[in-house]
mmCIF file of C-alpha atoms in Angstrom:
data_model
loop_
_atom_site.group_PDB
_atom_site.id
_atom_site.type_symbol
_atom_site.label_atom_id
_atom_site.label_comp_id
_atom_site.label_asym_id
_atom_site.label_seq_id
_atom_site.Cartn_x
_atom_site.Cartn_y
_atom_site.Cartn_z
ATOM 1 C CA MET D 78 105.870 122.612 130.784
ATOM 2 C CA ILE D 79 104.822 125.737 132.735
ATOM 3 C CA THR D 80 102.839 128.310 130.808
ATOM 4 C CA ILE D 81 103.457 132.112 130.852
ATOM 5 C CA GLU D 82 100.308 132.411 132.972
ATOM 6 C CA GLU D 83 101.707 129.808 135.467
ATOM 7 C CA LEU D 84 105.082 131.602 135.490
ATOM 8 C CA HIS D 85 103.489 134.934 136.358
ATOM 9 C CA ALA D 86 101.288 133.335 138.777
ATOM 10 C CA LEU D 87 104.562 131.728 140.433
ATOM 11 C CA TYR D 88 106.081 135.095 140.582
ATOM 12 C CA ASP D 89 103.124 136.757 141.946
ATOM 13 C CA ARG D 90 102.864 134.089 144.700
ATOM 14 C CA GLU D 91 106.511 133.404 145.652
ATOM 15 C CA PHE D 92 109.007 136.071 144.324
ATOM 16 C CA ALA D 93 109.197 138.399 147.506
ATOM 17 C CA ALA D 94 109.591 135.349 149.917
ATOM 18 C CA SER D 95 111.970 133.487 147.696
ATOM 19 C CA TRP D 96 114.041 136.621 147.216
ATOM 20 C CA ARG D 97 114.468 137.235 150.939
ATOM 21 C CA ARG D 98 115.205 133.466 151.590
ATOM 22 C CA THR D 99 117.732 133.342 148.907
ATOM 23 C CA PHE D 100 119.612 136.620 150.213
ATOM 24 C CA ALA D 101 119.428 135.144 153.819
ATOM 25 C CA GLU D 102 121.105 132.035 152.757
ATOM 26 C CA PHE D 103 123.711 134.123 150.777
ATOM 27 C CA ALA D 104 124.533 136.356 153.737
ATOM 28 C CA LYS D 105 125.456 133.040 155.811
ATOM 29 C CA ALA D 106 126.995 131.248 152.931
ATOM 30 C CA SER D 107 130.351 129.327 152.962
ATOM 31 C CA GLU D 108 132.685 129.583 149.988
ATOM 32 C CA ASP D 109 132.154 128.486 146.387
ATOM 33 C CA ARG D 110 128.414 128.850 146.168
ATOM 34 C CA ILE D 111 126.126 130.293 143.489
ATOM 35 C CA TRP D 112 122.352 131.118 143.502
ATOM 36 C CA LEU D 113 120.110 132.202 140.710
ATOM 37 C CA ALA D 114 118.352 135.393 141.753
ATOM 38 C CA GLY D 115 116.815 135.332 138.566
ATOM 39 C CA PRO D 116 116.899 133.588 135.189
ATOM 40 C CA SER D 117 120.102 135.400 134.213
ATOM 41 C CA SER D 118 121.015 137.073 137.590
ATOM 42 C CA TYR D 119 123.502 135.478 139.821
ATOM 43 C CA LEU D 120 125.027 135.651 143.355
ATOM 44 C CA PHE D 121 128.380 134.288 144.162
ATOM 45 C CA SER D 122 130.079 133.532 147.468
ATOM 46 C CA LEU D 123 133.666 133.026 146.214
ATOM 47 C CA ALA D 124 137.173 133.399 147.755
ATOM 48 C CA GLY D 125 135.850 135.547 150.600
ATOM 49 C CA GLN D 126 133.953 137.813 148.255
ATOM 50 C CA LYS D 127 130.208 138.144 147.921
ATOM 51 C CA PHE D 128 129.089 139.720 144.589
ATOM 52 C CA ALA D 129 126.557 139.484 141.881
ATOM 53 C CA VAL D 130 126.504 139.306 137.946
ATOM 54 C CA ASP D 131 123.575 141.167 136.275
ATOM 55 C CA LEU D 132 121.532 141.631 139.425
ATOM 56 C CA GLN D 133 118.212 142.772 138.382
ATOM 57 C CA ILE D 134 114.387 142.493 139.084
ATOM 58 C CA ARG D 135 112.451 142.194 135.877
ATOM 59 C CA ARG D 136 109.035 143.340 137.105
ATOM 60 C CA GLU D 137 108.201 146.671 138.804
ATOM 61 C CA LYS D 138 105.764 144.930 140.990
ATOM 62 C CA ASP D 139 108.441 142.464 142.280
ATOM 63 C CA LEU D 140 110.737 145.324 142.963
ATOM 64 C CA LEU D 141 108.066 147.150 145.057
ATOM 65 C CA ALA D 142 107.506 143.814 146.829
ATOM 66 C CA VAL D 143 110.967 143.757 148.200
ATOM 67 C CA ALA D 144 111.660 147.631 148.312
ATOM 68 C CA ASP D 145 111.417 147.777 152.175
ATOM 69 C CA THR D 146 114.206 145.181 152.737
ATOM 70 C CA LEU D 147 116.246 145.612 149.435
ATOM 71 C CA VAL D 148 119.245 147.531 150.935
ATOM 72 C CA ALA D 149 119.440 144.974 153.990
ATOM 73 C CA ASP D 150 119.130 142.118 151.606
ATOM 74 C CA THR D 151 122.065 143.271 149.399
ATOM 75 C CA ALA D 152 124.264 144.442 152.205
ATOM 76 C CA PRO D 153 126.669 141.552 151.752
ATOM 77 C CA LEU D 154 127.404 142.464 148.261
ATOM 78 C CA SER D 155 130.865 144.140 147.598
ATOM 79 C CA PHE D 156 130.241 144.616 143.796
ATOM 80 C CA ILE D 157 128.162 143.838 140.793
ATOM 81 C CA LEU D 158 129.370 142.841 137.336
ATOM 82 C CA ILE D 159 127.173 144.027 134.476
ATOM 83 C CA THR D 160 127.421 142.344 131.116
ATOM 84 C CA HIS D 161 125.113 144.518 128.985
ATOM 85 C CA PRO D 162 122.250 146.942 129.331
ATOM 86 C CA HIS D 163 119.214 144.928 128.231
ATOM 87 C CA GLY D 164 116.369 145.069 130.727
ATOM 88 C CA ASP D 165 116.932 141.288 131.750
ATOM 89 C CA HIS D 166 120.513 142.074 132.707
ATOM 90 C CA MET D 167 120.719 145.557 133.968
ATOM 91 C CA CYS D 168 117.908 147.271 136.079
ATOM 92 C CA PRO D 169 118.087 150.998 136.491
ATOM 93 C CA PRO D 170 115.319 151.094 139.224
ATOM 94 C CA LEU D 171 117.311 148.596 141.270
ATOM 95 C CA MET D 172 120.408 150.662 140.756
ATOM 96 C CA GLN D 173 118.572 153.645 141.852
ATOM 97 C CA ALA D 174 117.444 151.940 145.034
ATOM 98 C CA LEU D 175 121.034 150.780 145.836
ATOM 99 C CA ARG D 176 122.623 154.118 144.867
ATOM 100 C CA ASP D 177 123.470 155.018 148.555
ATOM 101 C CA THR D 178 125.291 151.851 149.316
ATOM 102 C CA ASP D 179 128.980 151.239 148.795
ATOM 103 C CA ILE D 180 128.530 148.584 146.212
ATOM 104 C CA ARG D 181 130.847 148.878 143.251
ATOM 105 C CA TRP D 182 129.230 148.531 139.736
ATOM 106 C CA TYR D 183 131.414 147.304 136.800
ATOM 107 C CA ILE D 184 129.842 148.275 133.743
ATOM 108 C CA PRO D 185 131.048 147.798 129.999
ATOM 109 C CA ALA D 186 132.728 150.915 128.711
ATOM 110 C CA ASP D 187 130.588 150.737 125.493
ATOM 111 C CA CYS D 188 127.332 150.795 127.492
ATOM 112 C CA PRO D 189 125.709 154.168 126.476
ATOM 113 C CA LYS D 190 126.070 156.800 129.142
ATOM 114 C CA LYS D 191 122.301 157.556 128.972
ATOM 115 C CA MET D 192 121.627 154.026 130.044
ATOM 116 C CA VAL D 193 123.917 154.089 132.846
ATOM 117 C CA ASP D 194 122.633 157.611 133.958
ATOM 118 C CA LYS D 195 119.212 156.043 134.429
ATOM 119 C CA GLY D 196 120.645 154.292 137.413
ATOM 120 C CA ASN D 197 121.445 157.374 139.126
ATOM 121 C CA LEU D 198 124.445 155.670 140.784
ATOM 122 C CA LYS D 199 127.188 157.754 142.650
ATOM 123 C CA PRO D 200 129.943 158.294 140.016
ATOM 124 C CA GLU D 201 132.528 157.007 142.486
ATOM 125 C CA ASN D 202 130.752 153.578 142.446
ATOM 126 C CA ILE D 203 130.875 153.184 138.602
ATOM 127 C CA ILE D 204 133.942 151.345 137.086
ATOM 128 C CA ARG D 205 133.767 151.128 133.349
ATOM 129 C CA VAL D 206 135.421 148.073 131.957
ATOM 130 C CA ARG D 207 136.458 146.804 128.385
ATOM 131 C CA ASP D 208 137.971 143.852 126.725
ATOM 132 C CA GLY D 209 141.300 142.821 128.216
ATOM 133 C CA ASP D 210 140.763 144.549 131.510
ATOM 134 C CA VAL D 211 141.586 142.428 134.662
ATOM 135 C CA ILE D 212 139.404 143.312 137.804
ATOM 136 C CA ARG D 213 141.125 142.440 141.118
ATOM 137 C CA GLU D 214 138.763 141.889 144.115
ATOM 138 C CA GLY D 215 140.474 140.301 146.969
ATOM 139 C CA ASP D 216 141.632 136.870 145.983
ATOM 140 C CA LEU D 217 139.547 137.084 142.677
ATOM 141 C CA SER D 218 141.087 137.873 139.254
ATOM 142 C CA ILE D 219 138.186 138.639 136.831
ATOM 143 C CA ARG D 220 139.057 138.871 133.157
ATOM 144 C CA VAL D 221 136.826 140.992 130.876
ATOM 145 C CA PHE D 222 136.247 139.758 127.289
ATOM 146 C CA ASN D 223 134.279 140.774 124.360
ATOM 147 C CA SER D 224 131.343 138.491 123.906
ATOM 148 C CA CYS D 225 129.269 138.196 120.711
ATOM 149 C CA HIS D 226 125.747 139.572 121.426
ATOM 150 C CA VAL D 227 124.962 140.093 117.844
ATOM 151 C CA ARG D 228 123.597 137.922 115.036
ATOM 152 C CA PRO D 229 125.965 137.158 112.059
ATOM 153 C CA GLY D 230 126.253 140.350 110.044
ATOM 154 C CA GLY D 231 124.359 142.463 112.466
ATOM 155 C CA LYS D 232 125.156 145.665 114.350
ATOM 156 C CA PRO D 233 127.520 145.129 117.379
ATOM 157 C CA TYR D 234 125.897 145.347 120.722
ATOM 158 C CA PRO D 235 128.011 146.169 123.812
ATOM 159 C CA GLN D 236 128.377 143.179 125.873
ATOM 160 C CA CYS D 237 131.327 142.015 128.199
ATOM 161 C CA GLY D 238 131.851 138.415 129.213
ATOM 162 C CA TYR D 239 133.662 137.633 132.441
ATOM 163 C CA ALA D 240 136.329 135.000 133.318
ATOM 164 C CA ILE D 241 136.296 134.614 137.149
ATOM 165 C CA GLN D 242 139.457 133.111 138.557
ATOM 166 C CA SER D 243 139.456 132.216 142.178
ATOM 167 C CA PRO D 244 141.910 129.966 144.135
ATOM 168 C CA ALA D 245 139.574 127.115 143.834
ATOM 169 C CA GLY D 246 138.982 127.257 140.082
ATOM 170 C CA GLN D 247 137.657 129.316 137.086
ATOM 171 C CA ILE D 248 134.121 130.452 135.970
ATOM 172 C CA VAL D 249 133.582 131.614 132.568
ATOM 173 C CA MET D 250 130.405 133.654 131.603
ATOM 174 C CA PRO D 251 130.052 134.291 127.909
ATOM 175 C CA VAL D 252 126.406 135.179 128.612
ATOM 176 C CA ASP D 253 123.965 136.281 125.808
ATOM 177 C CA VAL D 254 125.693 134.909 122.499
ATOM 178 C CA ARG D 255 123.762 135.168 119.238
ATOM 179 C CA ASP D 256 126.558 134.357 116.574
ATOM 180 C CA TYR D 257 127.641 130.670 117.401
ATOM 181 C CA SER D 258 130.424 130.917 114.621
ATOM 182 C CA TYR D 259 132.201 133.498 116.820
ATOM 183 C CA ARG D 260 135.452 132.192 118.066
ATOM 184 C CA ASP D 261 137.484 135.395 118.928
ATOM 185 C CA TYR D 262 137.638 134.570 122.800
ATOM 186 C CA PRO D 263 141.008 134.813 124.631
ATOM 187 C CA ALA D 264 142.782 131.738 125.660
ATOM 188 C CA LEU D 265 141.226 130.908 129.251
ATOM 189 C CA GLY D 266 143.020 127.859 130.228
ATOM 190 C CA ASP D 267 141.282 125.384 132.537
ATOM 191 C CA VAL D 268 137.522 126.123 132.954
ATOM 192 C CA ASP D 269 135.728 124.542 135.850
ATOM 193 C CA LEU D 270 132.314 125.991 135.146
ATOM 194 C CA CYS D 271 130.886 127.608 132.092
ATOM 195 C CA ILE D 272 127.588 129.438 132.488
ATOM 196 C CA SER D 273 125.912 129.345 129.183
ATOM 197 C CA HIS D 274 122.688 131.083 128.230
ATOM 198 C CA VAL D 275 120.421 128.909 126.132
ATOM 199 C CA TRP D 276 119.234 130.678 122.966
ATOM 200 C CA ALA D 277 118.066 129.012 119.730
ATOM 201 C CA GLY D 278 116.782 131.791 117.510
ATOM 202 C CA ASP D 279 113.233 133.322 117.281
ATOM 203 C CA ASP D 280 111.265 130.306 117.695
ATOM 204 C CA ALA D 281 110.994 128.376 120.946
ATOM 205 C CA ILE D 282 107.867 126.315 119.951
ATOM 206 C CA ASN D 283 108.657 124.534 116.586
ATOM 207 C CA PRO D 284 111.389 121.961 116.690
ATOM 208 C CA GLU D 285 112.314 122.185 113.026
ATOM 209 C CA ASN D 286 113.410 125.801 113.915
ATOM 210 C CA TYR D 287 114.975 125.391 117.341
ATOM 211 C CA LEU D 288 116.828 122.035 116.997
ATOM 212 C CA PRO D 289 119.387 123.103 114.606
ATOM 213 C CA MET D 290 120.282 126.059 116.830
ATOM 214 C CA LEU D 291 120.482 124.010 119.788
ATOM 215 C CA GLU D 292 123.137 121.991 118.205
ATOM 216 C CA GLN D 293 125.037 125.229 117.329
ATOM 217 C CA PHE D 294 124.629 126.403 120.849
ATOM 218 C CA ALA D 295 126.187 123.136 122.049
ATOM 219 C CA ARG D 296 129.073 123.243 119.596
ATOM 220 C CA PHE D 297 129.747 126.834 120.687
ATOM 221 C CA SER D 298 129.637 126.064 124.454
ATOM 222 C CA ALA D 299 131.823 123.100 124.022
ATOM 223 C CA GLN D 300 134.771 125.219 122.850
ATOM 224 C CA PHE D 301 135.352 126.265 126.463
ATOM 225 C CA ALA D 302 135.833 122.604 127.554
ATOM 226 C CA ALA D 303 134.507 123.060 130.897
ATOM 227 C CA LYS D 304 134.224 120.445 133.614
ATOM 228 C CA LYS D 305 130.837 121.640 134.440
ATOM 229 C CA TYR D 306 128.141 123.585 132.555
ATOM 230 C CA PHE D 307 125.160 125.454 133.990
ATOM 231 C CA LEU D 308 122.499 126.197 131.248
ATOM 232 C CA CYS D 309 120.690 129.260 132.213
ATOM 233 C CA HIS D 310 118.419 132.194 130.998
ATOM 234 C CA LEU D 311 115.435 129.805 131.101
ATOM 235 C CA TYR D 312 111.782 130.938 131.836
ATOM 236 C CA GLU D 313 112.547 134.595 131.324
ATOM 237 C CA ILE D 314 109.514 136.184 132.683
ATOM 238 C CA GLY D 315 109.707 139.214 130.338
ATOM 239 C CA ARG D 316 109.352 137.152 127.183
ATOM 240 C CA PRO D 317 106.297 135.799 125.416
ATOM 241 C CA GLU D 318 106.109 131.958 124.889
ATOM 242 C CA LYS D 319 107.470 132.103 121.369
ATOM 243 C CA PHE D 320 110.848 133.419 122.815
ATOM 244 C CA MET D 321 110.976 131.717 126.059
ATOM 245 C CA TRP D 322 113.615 128.964 126.594
ATOM 246 C CA THR D 323 112.643 126.205 129.185
ATOM 247 C CA ASP D 324 114.055 123.094 130.822
ATOM 248 C CA LYS D 325 112.783 121.233 127.640
ATOM 249 C CA HIS D 326 115.285 123.099 125.479
ATOM 250 C CA ALA D 327 117.949 122.971 128.016
ATOM 251 C CA SER D 328 117.598 119.211 128.126
ATOM 252 C CA ILE D 329 118.072 118.815 124.447
ATOM 253 C CA ALA D 330 121.055 121.191 124.610
ATOM 254 C CA ALA D 331 122.462 119.299 127.421
ATOM 255 C CA ASP D 332 122.252 116.016 125.387
ATOM 256 C CA ASN D 333 124.154 117.514 122.508
ATOM 257 C CA LEU D 334 126.755 119.032 124.710
ATOM 258 C CA GLN D 335 127.406 115.772 126.417
ATOM 259 C CA LYS D 336 127.910 114.040 123.246
ATOM 260 C CA LEU D 337 130.596 116.470 122.332
ATOM 261 C CA LEU D 338 132.222 116.460 125.790
ATOM 262 C CA SER D 339 131.400 113.161 127.421
ATOM 263 C CA ARG D 340 133.290 113.816 130.652
ATOM 264 C CA CYS D 341 131.490 117.223 131.437
ATOM 265 C CA THR D 342 128.450 117.547 133.765
ATOM 266 C CA VAL D 343 125.550 119.621 132.603
ATOM 267 C CA GLU D 344 122.766 121.195 134.820
ATOM 268 C CA ALA D 345 119.888 123.515 134.507
ATOM 269 C CA PRO D 346 119.869 125.272 137.753
ATOM 270 C CA GLN D 347 116.518 126.205 139.268
ATOM 271 C CA LEU D 348 115.629 129.765 140.523
ATOM 272 C CA TRP D 349 116.270 130.832 144.036
ATOM 273 C CA THR D 350 118.418 127.706 144.728
ATOM 274 C CA GLU D 351 121.802 127.179 146.053
ATOM 275 C CA TYR D 352 124.585 125.244 144.146
ATOM 276 C CA GLU D 353 128.227 124.270 144.737
ATOM 277 C CA ILE D 354 130.446 125.669 141.992
ATOM 278 C CA PHE D 355 133.376 123.343 142.337
#
Protein backbone atom coordinates (compact mmCIF):
# COMPACT_ATOMS: atom_id res chain seq x y z
CA MET A 1 0.00 0.00 0.00
CA ILE A 2 1.32 3.44 -0.91
CA THR A 3 2.44 5.61 2.00
CA ILE A 4 1.70 9.31 2.46
CA GLU A 5 5.31 10.10 1.59
CA GLU A 6 5.12 8.01 -1.59
CA LEU A 7 1.84 9.68 -2.56
CA HIS A 8 3.33 13.14 -2.22
CA ALA A 9 6.39 12.04 -4.17
CA LEU A 10 4.12 10.71 -6.93
CA TYR A 11 2.30 14.05 -7.20
CA ASP A 12 5.61 15.95 -7.15
CA ARG A 13 6.91 13.78 -9.97
CA GLU A 14 3.84 13.22 -12.15
CA PHE A 15 1.00 15.67 -11.45
CA ALA A 16 1.69 18.32 -14.10
CA ALA A 17 2.35 15.86 -16.93
CA SER A 18 -0.58 13.65 -15.93
CA TRP A 19 -2.96 16.61 -15.70
CA ARG A 20 -1.99 17.85 -19.18
CA ARG A 21 -2.16 14.37 -20.70
CA THR A 22 -5.59 13.79 -19.18
CA PHE A 23 -6.97 17.05 -20.53
CA ALA A 24 -5.44 16.37 -23.96
CA GLU A 25 -7.30 13.04 -24.03
CA PHE A 26 -10.43 14.76 -22.76
CA ALA A 27 -10.32 17.35 -25.54
CA LYS A 28 -10.30 14.63 -28.22
CA ALA A 29 -12.64 12.21 -26.46
CA SER A 30 -15.55 10.37 -27.94
CA GLU A 31 -18.87 10.01 -26.11
CA ASP A 32 -19.57 8.40 -22.76
CA ARG A 33 -16.15 8.70 -21.14
CA ILE A 34 -14.99 9.72 -17.66
CA TRP A 35 -11.61 10.60 -16.17
CA LEU A 36 -10.49 11.12 -12.59
CA ALA A 37 -8.67 14.45 -12.50
CA GLY A 38 -8.33 13.96 -8.73
CA PRO A 39 -9.57 11.54 -6.05
CA SER A 40 -13.02 13.21 -6.12
CA SER A 41 -12.70 15.35 -9.25
CA TYR A 42 -14.29 14.17 -12.49
CA LEU A 43 -14.25 14.99 -16.20
CA PHE A 44 -17.14 13.83 -18.39
CA SER A 45 -17.62 13.58 -22.14
CA LEU A 46 -21.30 12.82 -22.41
CA ALA A 47 -24.05 13.48 -24.99
CA GLY A 48 -22.04 16.10 -26.81
CA GLN A 49 -21.16 17.93 -23.58
CA LYS A 50 -17.81 18.20 -21.87
CA PHE A 51 -18.07 19.11 -18.21
CA ALA A 52 -16.59 18.48 -14.78
CA VAL A 53 -17.77 17.71 -11.27
CA ASP A 54 -15.82 19.21 -8.34
CA LEU A 55 -12.86 20.17 -10.47
CA GLN A 56 -10.09 21.18 -8.07
CA ILE A 57 -6.36 21.01 -7.49
CA ARG A 58 -5.59 20.18 -3.88
CA ARG A 59 -2.05 21.51 -3.47
CA GLU A 60 -0.92 25.03 -4.30
CA LYS A 61 2.34 23.74 -5.79
CA ASP A 62 0.38 21.60 -8.27
CA LEU A 63 -1.82 24.52 -9.30
CA LEU A 64 1.29 26.60 -9.91
CA ALA A 65 2.84 23.75 -11.93
CA VAL A 66 -0.01 23.85 -14.49
CA ALA A 67 -0.86 27.55 -14.27
CA ASP A 68 0.61 28.41 -17.66
CA THR A 69 -1.65 25.97 -19.53
CA LEU A 70 -4.67 25.89 -17.20
CA VAL A 71 -7.02 28.00 -19.32
CA ALA A 72 -6.10 26.11 -22.50
CA ASP A 73 -6.37 22.73 -20.73
CA THR A 74 -9.89 23.47 -19.50
CA ALA A 75 -11.09 25.14 -22.72
CA PRO A 76 -13.33 22.16 -23.68
CA LEU A 77 -15.38 22.56 -20.47
CA SER A 78 -18.85 24.07 -20.81
CA PHE A 79 -19.80 23.84 -17.15
CA ILE A 80 -18.72 22.56 -13.74
CA LEU A 81 -20.97 21.08 -11.06
CA ILE A 82 -19.91 21.72 -7.45
CA THR A 83 -21.26 19.44 -4.74
CA HIS A 84 -20.04 21.24 -1.59
CA PRO A 85 -17.41 23.75 -0.48
CA HIS A 86 -14.83 21.52 1.19
CA GLY A 87 -11.29 22.02 -0.11
CA ASP A 88 -11.14 18.61 -1.76
CA HIS A 89 -14.23 19.47 -3.84
CA MET A 90 -14.22 23.22 -4.41
CA CYS A 91 -11.04 25.15 -5.13
CA PRO A 92 -11.27 28.98 -5.02
CA PRO A 93 -7.73 29.49 -6.44
CA LEU A 94 -8.67 27.35 -9.47
CA MET A 95 -11.92 29.27 -9.83
CA GLN A 96 -9.96 32.53 -9.77
CA ALA A 97 -7.62 31.21 -12.47
CA LEU A 98 -10.64 30.41 -14.68
CA ARG A 99 -12.75 33.48 -13.93
CA ASP A 100 -12.26 35.01 -17.40
CA THR A 101 -13.50 31.91 -19.22
CA ASP A 102 -17.11 31.20 -20.20
CA ILE A 103 -17.42 28.15 -17.92
CA ARG A 104 -20.71 28.02 -16.03
CA TRP A 105 -20.43 27.02 -12.36
CA TYR A 106 -23.40 25.28 -10.72
CA ILE A 107 -23.00 25.75 -6.96
CA PRO A 108 -25.34 24.66 -4.13
CA ALA A 109 -27.63 27.49 -3.01
CA ASP A 110 -26.74 26.82 0.63
CA CYS A 111 -23.03 27.18 0.02
CA PRO A 112 -22.04 30.30 2.03
CA LYS A 113 -21.61 33.42 -0.08
CA LYS A 114 -18.22 34.14 1.49
CA MET A 115 -16.97 30.78 0.22
CA VAL A 116 -18.22 31.43 -3.31
CA ASP A 117 -16.82 34.96 -3.26
CA LYS A 118 -13.33 33.53 -2.68
CA GLY A 119 -13.48 32.18 -6.24
CA ASN A 120 -13.94 35.71 -7.64
CA LEU A 121 -16.05 34.35 -10.48
CA LYS A 122 -18.06 36.58 -12.77
CA PRO A 123 -21.59 36.77 -11.33
CA GLU A 124 -23.11 35.78 -14.67
CA ASN A 125 -21.18 32.49 -14.58
CA ILE A 126 -22.57 31.42 -11.17
CA ILE A 127 -25.82 29.44 -11.08
CA ARG A 128 -27.09 28.53 -7.62
CA VAL A 129 -28.93 25.19 -7.43
CA ARG A 130 -30.94 23.39 -4.79
CA ASP A 131 -32.81 20.15 -4.13
CA GLY A 132 -35.35 19.44 -6.85
CA ASP A 133 -33.80 21.65 -9.52
CA VAL A 134 -33.25 20.18 -12.99
CA ILE A 135 -30.32 21.51 -15.00
CA ARG A 136 -30.63 21.33 -18.78
CA GLU A 137 -27.41 21.27 -20.76
CA GLY A 138 -27.96 20.15 -24.33
CA ASP A 139 -29.32 16.60 -24.26
CA LEU A 140 -28.39 16.21 -20.58
CA SER A 141 -30.92 16.48 -17.78
CA ILE A 142 -29.23 16.82 -14.38
CA ARG A 143 -31.37 16.44 -11.28
CA VAL A 144 -30.14 18.09 -8.09
CA PHE A 145 -30.87 16.35 -4.79
CA ASN A 146 -29.94 16.73 -1.14
CA SER A 147 -27.23 14.33 -0.06
CA CYS A 148 -26.32 13.69 3.56
CA HIS A 149 -22.87 15.10 4.33
CA VAL A 150 -23.50 15.02 8.06
CA ARG A 151 -23.02 12.42 10.77
CA PRO A 152 -26.13 11.12 12.56
CA GLY A 153 -27.43 13.90 14.79
CA GLY A 154 -24.89 16.40 13.48
CA LYS A 155 -25.28 19.87 12.03
CA PRO A 156 -26.39 19.81 8.37
CA TYR A 157 -23.68 20.67 5.86
CA PRO A 158 -24.66 22.04 2.44
CA GLN A 159 -24.15 19.36 -0.20
CA CYS A 160 -25.89 18.55 -3.45
CA GLY A 161 -25.83 15.21 -5.20
CA TYR A 162 -26.42 14.98 -8.93
CA ALA A 163 -28.31 12.49 -11.09
CA ILE A 164 -27.05 12.96 -14.64
CA GLN A 165 -29.39 11.59 -17.31
CA SER A 166 -28.12 11.25 -20.86
CA PRO A 167 -29.70 9.45 -23.82
CA ALA A 168 -27.31 6.55 -23.11
CA GLY A 169 -28.08 6.13 -19.41
CA GLN A 170 -28.02 7.64 -15.93
CA ILE A 171 -25.13 8.44 -13.58
CA VAL A 172 -25.84 9.08 -9.90
CA MET A 173 -23.39 10.87 -7.62
CA PRO A 174 -24.38 10.94 -3.92
CA VAL A 175 -20.78 12.06 -3.15
CA ASP A 176 -19.62 12.53 0.48
CA VAL A 177 -22.18 10.72 2.62
CA ARG A 178 -21.60 10.33 6.36
CA ASP A 179 -24.96 9.08 7.64
CA TYR A 180 -25.55 5.73 5.97
CA SER A 181 -29.01 5.42 7.51
CA TYR A 182 -30.18 8.34 5.36
CA ARG A 183 -32.81 7.23 2.86
CA ASP A 184 -34.51 10.45 1.78
CA TYR A 185 -33.42 10.33 -1.84
CA PRO A 186 -35.75 10.92 -4.79
CA ALA A 187 -36.89 8.03 -6.95
CA LEU A 188 -34.18 7.94 -9.61
CA GLY A 189 -35.26 5.04 -11.81
CA ASP A 190 -32.68 2.93 -13.58
CA VAL A 191 -29.13 3.78 -12.56
CA ASP A 192 -26.34 2.71 -14.89
CA LEU A 193 -23.42 4.06 -12.87
CA CYS A 194 -23.25 5.11 -9.22
CA ILE A 195 -20.11 6.98 -8.21
CA SER A 196 -19.75 6.33 -4.47
CA HIS A 197 -17.17 7.95 -2.21
CA VAL A 198 -15.59 5.51 0.21
CA TRP A 199 -15.75 6.63 3.83
CA ALA A 200 -15.66 4.41 6.91
CA GLY A 201 -15.39 6.69 9.90
CA ASP A 202 -12.41 8.24 11.62
CA ASP A 203 -9.99 5.32 11.50
CA ALA A 204 -8.59 3.98 8.24
CA ILE A 205 -5.92 1.92 10.02
CA ASN A 206 -7.64 -0.45 12.46
CA PRO A 207 -9.98 -3.04 10.90
CA GLU A 208 -12.13 -3.37 14.01
CA ASN A 209 -13.19 0.23 13.45
CA TYR A 210 -13.47 0.51 9.68
CA LEU A 211 -14.88 -2.92 8.73
CA PRO A 212 -18.37 -2.33 10.21
CA MET A 213 -18.52 1.06 8.50
CA LEU A 214 -17.58 -0.45 5.14
CA GLU A 215 -20.51 -2.83 5.51
CA GLN A 216 -22.78 0.16 6.14
CA PHE A 217 -21.28 1.93 3.14
CA ALA A 218 -22.08 -1.08 0.95
CA ARG A 219 -25.67 -1.30 2.17
CA PHE A 220 -26.12 2.42 1.54
CA SER A 221 -24.65 2.25 -1.96
CA ALA A 222 -26.75 -0.81 -2.82
CA GLN A 223 -29.95 1.20 -2.39
CA PHE A 224 -29.26 2.82 -5.77
CA ALA A 225 -29.28 -0.63 -7.43
CA ALA A 226 -26.83 0.47 -10.10
CA LYS A 227 -25.50 -1.75 -12.85
CA LYS A 228 -21.99 -0.43 -12.23
CA TYR A 229 -20.25 1.23 -9.29
CA PHE A 230 -17.14 3.35 -9.20
CA LEU A 231 -15.63 3.54 -5.71
CA CYS A 232 -13.75 6.82 -5.46
CA HIS A 233 -12.28 9.42 -3.11
CA LEU A 234 -9.26 7.20 -2.49
CA TYR A 235 -5.71 8.40 -1.76
CA GLU A 236 -6.83 11.94 -0.91
CA ILE A 237 -3.53 13.76 -0.74
CA GLY A 238 -4.81 16.35 1.73
CA ARG A 239 -5.43 13.75 4.44
CA PRO A 240 -3.16 12.05 6.96
CA GLU A 241 -2.87 8.27 6.83
CA LYS A 242 -5.45 7.79 9.62
CA PHE A 243 -8.17 9.30 7.42
CA MET A 244 -7.05 8.17 3.97
CA TRP A 245 -9.05 5.48 2.19
CA THR A 246 -7.16 3.26 -0.22
CA ASP A 247 -7.60 0.40 -2.70
CA LYS A 248 -7.53 -1.96 0.30
CA HIS A 249 -10.66 -0.38 1.76
CA ALA A 250 -12.31 -0.13 -1.67
CA SER A 251 -11.72 -3.85 -2.25
CA ILE A 252 -13.47 -4.75 1.00
CA ALA A 253 -16.35 -2.39 0.16
CA ALA A 254 -16.61 -3.92 -3.33
CA ASP A 255 -16.84 -7.45 -1.91
CA ASN A 256 -19.60 -6.35 0.45
CA LEU A 257 -21.47 -4.58 -2.32
CA GLN A 258 -21.34 -7.54 -4.69
CA LYS A 259 -22.75 -9.80 -1.99
CA LEU A 260 -25.77 -7.51 -1.95
CA LEU A 261 -26.00 -6.95 -5.72
CA SER A 262 -24.48 -9.99 -7.37
CA ARG A 263 -25.02 -8.74 -10.92
CA CYS A 264 -23.40 -5.35 -10.52
CA THR A 265 -19.80 -4.59 -11.46
CA VAL A 266 -17.61 -2.66 -9.06
CA GLU A 267 -14.38 -0.86 -9.86
CA ALA A 268 -11.98 1.55 -8.15
CA PRO A 269 -10.87 3.88 -10.97
CA GLN A 270 -7.30 5.11 -11.05
CA LEU A 271 -6.18 8.73 -11.21
CA TRP A 272 -5.68 10.36 -14.62
CA THR A 273 -7.18 7.36 -16.43
CA GLU A 274 -9.97 7.17 -19.01
CA TYR A 275 -12.99 4.86 -18.52
CA GLU A 276 -16.08 4.00 -20.51
CA ILE A 277 -19.24 4.90 -18.62
CA PHE A 278 -21.87 2.63 -20.14
